[in-house]
Short mmCIF file of C-alpha atoms in Angstrom, two decimals:
data_model
loop_
_atom_site.label_atom_id
_atom_site.label_comp_id
_atom_site.label_asym_id
_atom_site.label_seq_id
_atom_site.Cartn_x
_atom_site.Cartn_y
_atom_site.Cartn_z
CA MET A 1 117.14 -58.09 -75.60
CA LEU A 2 116.84 -56.46 -79.01
CA VAL A 3 117.75 -53.50 -78.56
CA SER A 4 116.50 -51.53 -81.82
CA ILE A 5 115.74 -46.34 -83.50
CA LYS A 6 113.10 -44.07 -84.73
CA ALA A 7 104.69 -33.06 -83.88
CA LEU A 8 102.72 -32.82 -86.67
CA TYR A 9 104.53 -31.85 -89.52
CA PHE A 10 102.49 -30.42 -92.27
CA VAL A 11 104.67 -29.15 -95.33
CA LYS A 12 103.39 -25.47 -96.28
CA ASP A 13 104.28 -24.68 -100.06
CA LYS A 14 105.67 -21.16 -98.94
CA LEU A 15 108.42 -23.08 -97.33
CA ILE A 16 109.20 -25.72 -99.93
CA ASN A 17 110.49 -24.45 -103.05
CA GLN A 18 112.10 -27.25 -105.86
CA THR A 19 114.63 -28.58 -103.91
CA PHE A 20 112.71 -29.82 -101.61
CA ASN A 21 109.15 -30.82 -103.89
CA VAL A 22 109.31 -35.05 -103.40
CA MET A 23 108.22 -33.77 -99.55
CA ILE A 24 104.76 -32.68 -100.97
CA LYS A 25 104.33 -34.86 -104.37
CA HIS A 26 101.60 -36.65 -102.62
CA VAL A 27 100.23 -34.21 -100.85
CA PRO A 28 96.19 -35.59 -101.08
CA PHE A 29 97.63 -39.25 -99.75
CA LYS A 30 100.23 -37.46 -96.81
CA PHE A 31 97.25 -35.60 -95.78
CA PHE A 32 94.85 -38.44 -95.27
CA VAL A 33 97.56 -40.02 -93.09
CA TYR A 34 98.61 -37.09 -90.98
CA SER A 35 95.20 -35.83 -90.79
CA ILE A 36 92.91 -38.65 -90.09
CA LEU A 37 93.86 -41.37 -88.82
CA ILE A 38 96.71 -39.57 -87.01
CA SER A 39 97.02 -38.12 -84.30
CA LEU A 40 97.07 -33.72 -84.85
CA VAL A 41 99.60 -33.46 -82.68
CA PHE A 42 102.28 -31.32 -82.71
CA ALA A 43 125.12 -43.48 -90.01
CA CYS A 44 125.99 -45.74 -87.90
CA LYS A 45 128.19 -49.46 -87.50
CA ASN A 46 125.86 -52.31 -86.18
CA ASP A 47 129.03 -52.49 -83.26
CA THR A 48 126.56 -53.84 -80.36
CA LYS A 49 128.25 -56.98 -79.05
CA ILE A 50 125.98 -60.55 -79.05
CA VAL A 51 126.30 -62.94 -75.31
CA GLU A 52 124.24 -66.05 -76.06
CA ASN A 53 122.62 -64.66 -80.08
CA LYS A 54 121.28 -61.65 -77.79
CA TYR A 55 122.02 -57.53 -78.07
CA GLU A 56 123.65 -56.03 -74.93
CA ILE A 57 122.29 -52.44 -74.49
CA GLY A 58 125.66 -51.30 -76.58
CA ALA A 59 126.77 -48.25 -78.27
CA ASP A 60 124.56 -48.52 -81.25
CA THR A 61 121.28 -48.88 -78.19
CA ILE A 62 118.85 -45.33 -78.66
CA ASN A 63 116.41 -45.67 -76.17
CA PHE A 64 113.44 -44.21 -76.97
CA GLN A 65 109.95 -42.53 -75.13
CA TRP A 66 106.27 -42.40 -75.15
CA GLN A 67 104.66 -39.00 -75.91
CA LYS A 68 100.56 -39.87 -74.70
CA LEU A 69 98.84 -37.82 -77.17
CA LYS A 70 94.84 -36.69 -77.28
CA GLN A 71 92.96 -35.97 -80.39
CA GLY A 72 89.27 -35.60 -80.21
CA GLY A 73 88.33 -37.42 -76.83
CA ILE A 74 90.81 -40.20 -77.42
CA THR A 75 94.00 -40.47 -75.73
CA ILE A 76 96.67 -41.92 -77.56
CA ASN A 77 99.17 -43.60 -75.03
CA HIS A 78 101.52 -44.47 -77.41
CA GLY A 79 101.56 -41.45 -79.61
CA ALA A 80 105.27 -39.89 -80.63
CA ILE A 81 108.24 -42.03 -80.53
CA LEU A 82 110.62 -39.46 -78.73
CA ILE A 83 114.75 -39.77 -79.22
CA PRO A 84 116.98 -38.24 -77.01
CA VAL A 85 118.95 -35.48 -79.07
CA THR A 86 121.74 -32.28 -78.59
CA LEU A 87 122.41 -29.84 -80.73
CA GLU A 88 126.81 -29.32 -80.84
CA GLY A 89 127.05 -26.19 -79.22
CA ILE A 90 124.51 -26.71 -76.92
CA ASP A 91 124.58 -27.63 -73.07
CA LYS A 92 121.32 -29.34 -73.55
CA THR A 93 118.83 -32.67 -74.28
CA PHE A 94 116.52 -31.62 -76.79
CA LYS A 95 113.91 -34.48 -77.96
CA MET A 96 113.01 -34.95 -81.32
CA GLN A 97 109.95 -37.66 -82.40
CA LEU A 98 110.55 -39.74 -86.07
CA ASP A 99 108.68 -39.87 -88.12
CA LEU A 100 108.48 -41.94 -91.74
CA GLY A 101 105.83 -39.40 -93.29
CA ILE A 102 108.08 -36.91 -93.81
CA ASN A 103 111.87 -36.64 -95.71
CA HIS A 104 113.68 -34.22 -94.42
CA ASN A 105 115.04 -33.33 -90.49
CA VAL A 106 112.81 -30.36 -89.25
CA ILE A 107 113.21 -27.87 -86.56
CA TYR A 108 110.47 -25.77 -85.14
CA GLY A 109 110.79 -22.45 -85.51
CA ASP A 110 109.92 -20.51 -82.37
CA THR A 111 111.61 -22.82 -81.04
CA LEU A 112 114.66 -21.92 -83.00
CA ALA A 113 114.28 -18.55 -81.53
CA ALA A 114 114.26 -18.95 -78.21
CA ILE A 115 118.01 -21.12 -79.14
CA THR A 116 118.92 -18.61 -80.63
CA SER A 117 118.07 -16.09 -78.57
CA ALA A 118 120.19 -17.85 -75.84
CA TYR A 119 122.59 -18.63 -78.31
CA PRO A 120 123.20 -15.72 -80.47
CA GLU A 121 126.54 -17.35 -82.73
CA LEU A 122 124.28 -20.31 -84.12
CA GLN A 123 122.37 -17.44 -85.45
CA ASN A 124 125.03 -18.08 -88.53
CA ASN A 125 123.76 -21.15 -88.60
CA ILE A 126 120.73 -20.05 -90.19
CA GLN A 127 120.52 -20.02 -94.18
CA HIS A 128 117.97 -18.47 -95.93
CA ARG A 129 116.55 -19.76 -98.96
CA ASP A 130 113.20 -19.18 -101.73
CA GLY A 131 110.83 -19.03 -99.35
CA TYR A 132 112.32 -21.19 -96.38
CA GLU A 133 114.94 -21.15 -94.15
CA VAL A 134 117.68 -24.16 -93.32
CA PHE A 135 119.27 -24.44 -89.82
CA TYR A 136 122.89 -26.05 -90.17
CA ASN A 137 123.72 -28.08 -87.06
CA ARG A 138 125.28 -31.66 -86.29
CA ILE A 139 122.67 -33.85 -84.33
CA GLN A 140 123.64 -35.84 -82.21
CA PHE A 141 121.65 -39.26 -80.18
CA SER A 142 122.12 -40.51 -77.19
CA ASN A 143 124.19 -42.94 -77.58
CA HIS A 144 126.75 -40.00 -79.22
CA GLN A 145 125.66 -41.75 -82.48
CA LEU A 146 125.44 -38.97 -84.94
CA ALA A 147 122.28 -37.73 -87.54
CA LYS A 148 123.00 -38.44 -90.52
CA GLU A 149 122.16 -35.64 -91.89
CA ASP A 150 122.75 -32.08 -90.67
CA SER A 151 120.19 -30.24 -92.30
CA LEU A 152 117.05 -29.11 -90.34
CA LEU A 153 114.16 -27.30 -92.14
CA VAL A 154 112.57 -24.27 -90.46
CA ARG A 155 109.12 -24.98 -90.06
CA GLU A 156 107.37 -21.35 -89.41
CA ASN A 157 105.03 -20.45 -86.67
CA PHE A 158 105.59 -23.88 -84.04
CA GLY A 159 106.78 -25.22 -81.67
CA LYS A 160 107.55 -23.14 -78.23
CA SER A 161 109.42 -19.96 -78.41
CA GLU A 162 109.56 -19.81 -74.11
CA ASN A 163 113.27 -20.23 -72.18
CA LEU A 164 114.63 -22.74 -73.07
CA LYS A 165 115.00 -24.44 -69.66
CA ASP A 166 111.15 -25.00 -70.12
CA PHE A 167 111.04 -27.10 -73.24
CA ASP A 168 112.38 -30.07 -74.62
CA ILE A 169 110.72 -31.05 -77.48
CA ILE A 170 112.39 -30.19 -80.71
CA GLY A 171 111.62 -30.91 -83.52
CA THR A 172 111.58 -33.87 -86.24
CA LEU A 173 113.48 -36.65 -87.39
CA GLY A 174 112.43 -37.75 -91.00
CA ALA A 175 112.61 -40.67 -93.34
CA ASN A 176 115.86 -39.48 -94.47
CA GLU A 177 117.79 -40.63 -91.48
CA ILE A 178 117.14 -44.75 -92.18
CA LYS A 179 116.80 -44.07 -96.51
CA ASN A 180 119.01 -47.37 -97.26
CA LYS A 181 119.71 -48.41 -94.16
CA ILE A 182 117.30 -51.36 -91.19
CA LEU A 183 115.75 -49.87 -88.56
CA LEU A 184 115.10 -52.33 -85.41
CA ILE A 185 112.45 -51.02 -83.49
CA ASP A 186 111.57 -53.18 -79.94
CA PHE A 187 108.84 -51.84 -78.72
CA ARG A 188 108.79 -53.79 -75.30
CA SER A 189 112.31 -52.68 -74.71
CA GLN A 190 111.31 -49.28 -76.08
CA GLN A 191 115.10 -48.90 -77.72
CA LEU A 192 116.11 -48.52 -81.01
CA VAL A 193 119.37 -49.05 -83.74
CA ILE A 194 119.44 -48.75 -86.97
CA THR A 195 122.30 -50.63 -88.84
CA ASN A 196 123.38 -51.17 -92.19
CA LYS A 197 123.71 -55.42 -91.92
CA LEU A 198 122.31 -57.81 -89.78
CA GLU A 199 123.32 -61.20 -88.64
CA ASP A 200 122.70 -64.53 -90.13
CA TRP A 201 120.81 -65.47 -87.13
CA GLU A 202 119.81 -62.11 -85.87
CA GLU A 203 117.88 -62.42 -89.60
CA ASP A 204 116.63 -65.97 -88.61
CA THR A 205 114.84 -64.44 -85.30
CA PHE A 206 112.15 -62.51 -87.79
CA SER A 207 108.87 -63.68 -90.24
CA PHE A 208 109.66 -61.28 -93.52
CA THR A 209 106.77 -60.27 -95.86
CA PRO A 210 108.26 -57.66 -98.65
CA LEU A 211 107.86 -54.11 -97.81
CA SER A 212 107.33 -51.08 -100.67
CA PHE A 213 108.63 -47.58 -99.37
CA LYS A 214 107.27 -44.53 -101.48
CA ASN A 215 105.78 -40.88 -100.62
CA ASN A 216 107.61 -41.25 -97.46
CA GLN A 217 105.21 -44.17 -96.44
CA LEU A 218 105.60 -47.67 -95.41
CA TYR A 219 103.49 -49.86 -97.72
CA LEU A 220 103.14 -53.88 -96.43
CA ASP A 221 100.28 -56.84 -96.77
CA LEU A 222 97.82 -57.98 -93.74
CA ILE A 223 96.82 -60.98 -93.93
CA ALA A 224 93.01 -61.26 -92.46
CA ALA A 225 90.14 -63.42 -92.67
CA GLY A 226 92.71 -65.30 -95.40
CA ASN A 227 93.69 -63.00 -97.76
CA LYS A 228 96.18 -60.15 -98.44
CA HIS A 229 95.51 -56.95 -97.99
CA ALA A 230 98.15 -53.97 -99.21
CA PHE A 231 97.76 -51.49 -95.20
CA VAL A 232 99.82 -49.02 -94.76
CA TYR A 233 101.90 -48.33 -91.25
CA SER A 234 102.28 -45.17 -89.81
CA THR A 235 105.25 -45.15 -87.75
CA GLN A 236 103.80 -41.99 -86.56
CA ALA A 237 100.97 -42.15 -84.04
CA SER A 238 97.64 -44.04 -85.90
CA LEU A 239 94.20 -43.37 -83.66
CA PHE A 240 93.11 -46.88 -83.76
CA PRO A 241 95.23 -49.81 -84.04
CA LEU A 242 93.55 -50.85 -87.58
CA ALA A 243 91.08 -48.16 -90.15
CA THR A 244 90.19 -49.93 -93.24
CA ILE A 245 87.24 -48.06 -96.25
CA ASP A 246 86.97 -52.07 -97.09
CA ALA A 247 83.56 -53.05 -95.89
CA ASN A 248 83.61 -56.61 -96.15
CA LEU A 249 86.96 -56.55 -94.58
CA PHE A 250 85.79 -54.58 -91.34
CA LYS A 251 82.83 -57.22 -91.26
CA ASN A 252 85.03 -59.95 -91.70
CA ILE A 253 87.40 -59.97 -88.29
CA THR A 254 85.29 -57.78 -86.28
CA GLU A 255 81.59 -58.92 -84.04
CA ALA A 256 78.97 -56.18 -83.58
CA LYS A 257 78.62 -55.87 -80.56
CA ASN A 258 81.25 -53.29 -78.53
CA SER A 259 81.22 -51.17 -80.98
CA GLU A 260 81.44 -47.09 -81.10
CA THR A 261 81.38 -44.34 -83.67
CA LYS A 262 83.76 -41.56 -83.52
CA GLN A 263 83.50 -38.79 -85.23
CA LEU A 264 86.73 -36.57 -85.96
CA LYS A 265 87.74 -33.79 -88.65
CA SER A 266 89.44 -33.62 -92.06
CA TRP A 267 89.57 -30.63 -93.80
CA GLY A 268 86.84 -29.18 -91.88
CA GLU A 269 84.93 -32.21 -92.27
CA GLU A 270 83.28 -34.43 -90.12
CA ILE A 271 84.46 -37.56 -91.19
CA SER A 272 83.04 -40.58 -89.35
CA PHE A 273 83.97 -43.67 -88.20
CA ALA A 274 83.05 -46.84 -86.67
CA GLY A 275 84.83 -49.40 -84.72
CA SER A 276 84.34 -52.95 -83.24
CA ASP A 277 86.65 -55.50 -81.62
CA ILE A 278 89.22 -57.61 -83.81
CA THR A 279 87.90 -60.87 -83.00
CA THR A 280 89.33 -62.56 -86.20
CA LYS A 281 93.20 -63.54 -86.29
CA ILE A 282 95.16 -61.22 -88.45
CA ARG A 283 99.15 -61.52 -89.33
CA ILE A 284 101.92 -60.26 -91.00
CA ALA A 285 103.82 -63.03 -91.98
CA ASN A 286 103.96 -65.33 -90.02
CA VAL A 287 103.31 -63.86 -86.92
CA ASN A 288 100.02 -62.71 -85.58
CA LEU A 289 99.44 -59.29 -84.19
CA PRO A 290 97.23 -59.21 -80.94
CA ILE A 291 93.66 -58.48 -81.12
CA ASN A 292 92.64 -58.97 -77.60
CA ASN A 293 91.37 -55.44 -76.54
CA LYS A 294 91.49 -53.83 -80.07
CA LYS A 295 89.76 -52.49 -82.19
CA ALA A 296 89.04 -52.26 -86.01
CA PHE A 297 87.73 -48.84 -87.87
CA PHE A 298 86.02 -48.45 -90.90
CA THR A 299 84.92 -45.01 -92.43
CA ASP A 300 83.00 -44.93 -95.76
CA ALA A 301 83.79 -41.10 -95.81
CA LYS A 302 84.56 -40.45 -99.89
CA LYS A 303 87.35 -38.71 -99.41
CA VAL A 304 89.84 -41.09 -97.30
CA SER A 305 88.20 -43.70 -99.66
CA GLU A 306 89.21 -41.82 -103.00
CA VAL A 307 92.67 -41.26 -101.87
CA LEU A 308 92.62 -44.95 -100.51
CA LYS A 309 91.96 -46.64 -104.10
CA THR A 310 94.11 -44.47 -105.33
CA GLU A 311 96.37 -45.89 -103.72
CA ASN A 312 95.61 -48.88 -103.98
CA ILE A 313 95.14 -49.62 -100.38
CA LYS A 314 92.52 -50.99 -97.91
CA GLY A 315 93.34 -48.95 -94.88
CA VAL A 316 96.51 -48.11 -91.98
CA ILE A 317 98.42 -49.40 -88.68
CA GLY A 318 99.82 -47.70 -86.25
CA SER A 319 101.76 -48.92 -83.73
CA ASP A 320 99.48 -49.76 -81.47
CA LEU A 321 100.28 -53.48 -82.81
CA PHE A 322 102.69 -53.96 -82.20
CA MET A 323 103.49 -53.20 -79.01
CA ASN A 324 104.52 -56.82 -77.77
CA ASN A 325 107.06 -57.38 -80.78
CA THR A 326 110.04 -56.16 -82.57
CA ILE A 327 109.87 -54.94 -86.35
CA MET A 328 112.50 -54.19 -87.76
CA ILE A 329 112.75 -51.73 -91.47
CA ASP A 330 114.22 -53.34 -93.91
CA LEU A 331 115.18 -50.13 -96.38
CA VAL A 332 118.19 -52.09 -97.54
CA ASN A 333 116.43 -55.46 -99.36
CA ASN A 334 113.09 -53.57 -99.44
CA ARG A 335 111.45 -55.68 -95.89
CA PHE A 336 109.30 -55.78 -93.16
CA GLY A 337 110.50 -58.01 -90.68
CA ILE A 338 108.81 -59.35 -87.31
CA LYS A 339 108.85 -60.97 -84.10
#
């Protein structure tokens, strides 16, 4: 069994100064990803034992959970990826969402208030900056692996403030946790691993395509209708398995029957998405993706099209297309692996 690591976070200008400008440098693109196709909801050594060229559940395995989300009348069974964590000085297991769309770990402000109310000494871990706060604490995953960063930006007026016993989701783990590392996600087993290096036999089991990671987004090629198309893979809760602004691509990979229309709000405007069943093979590298009962969606909304065209991409794909696969996000060798 191959084991594998990996809500809503809108960055407010008033919370971030020049230290964190990298997080808001490309706000228009991030707002597209988060407000339209993403559901609007809230360094370790690989020491796994190998038995007959398979992983055992070892010390570096992190089990994750799915959170079911709803948005605009759509239910997303595979919504947020939640990772069990503990904080130093607190005898309780929490959960944090892995979100590669942001560049820093985040803790929800109202939740932090509840934590410091129960553990007043942790108030000393909060540092005030120019317009924002940072909470310092060591995050430990369920496999006793320490998170790479010990600073969490405080997201004000967000989260829950009830009794500490009554909630468990406290924040978000960002892309900083996997930079210059390799992330494996085994969707079938709901297991994750972060590592620095893979075994040779393990690399041979994957099919690879180049991966570009910029603006905290994962850019890769989707092969459809005989051509390569640049897409963003969203590790968050994409509302649709595949969404595109390319009318010809949409027409070539779908059929008109069983079509539907979704209306979603973004920036105060209604955005219309037309969806139809995917009927033509689509793949990444040499691996065909499951398309049975999967729909692709198309929009020609001006704001959406303008933003994606600026980035030279055709659309966004979500994790729903990988439920039968294991994927590799390799930020050491800049490649995306799938098997």
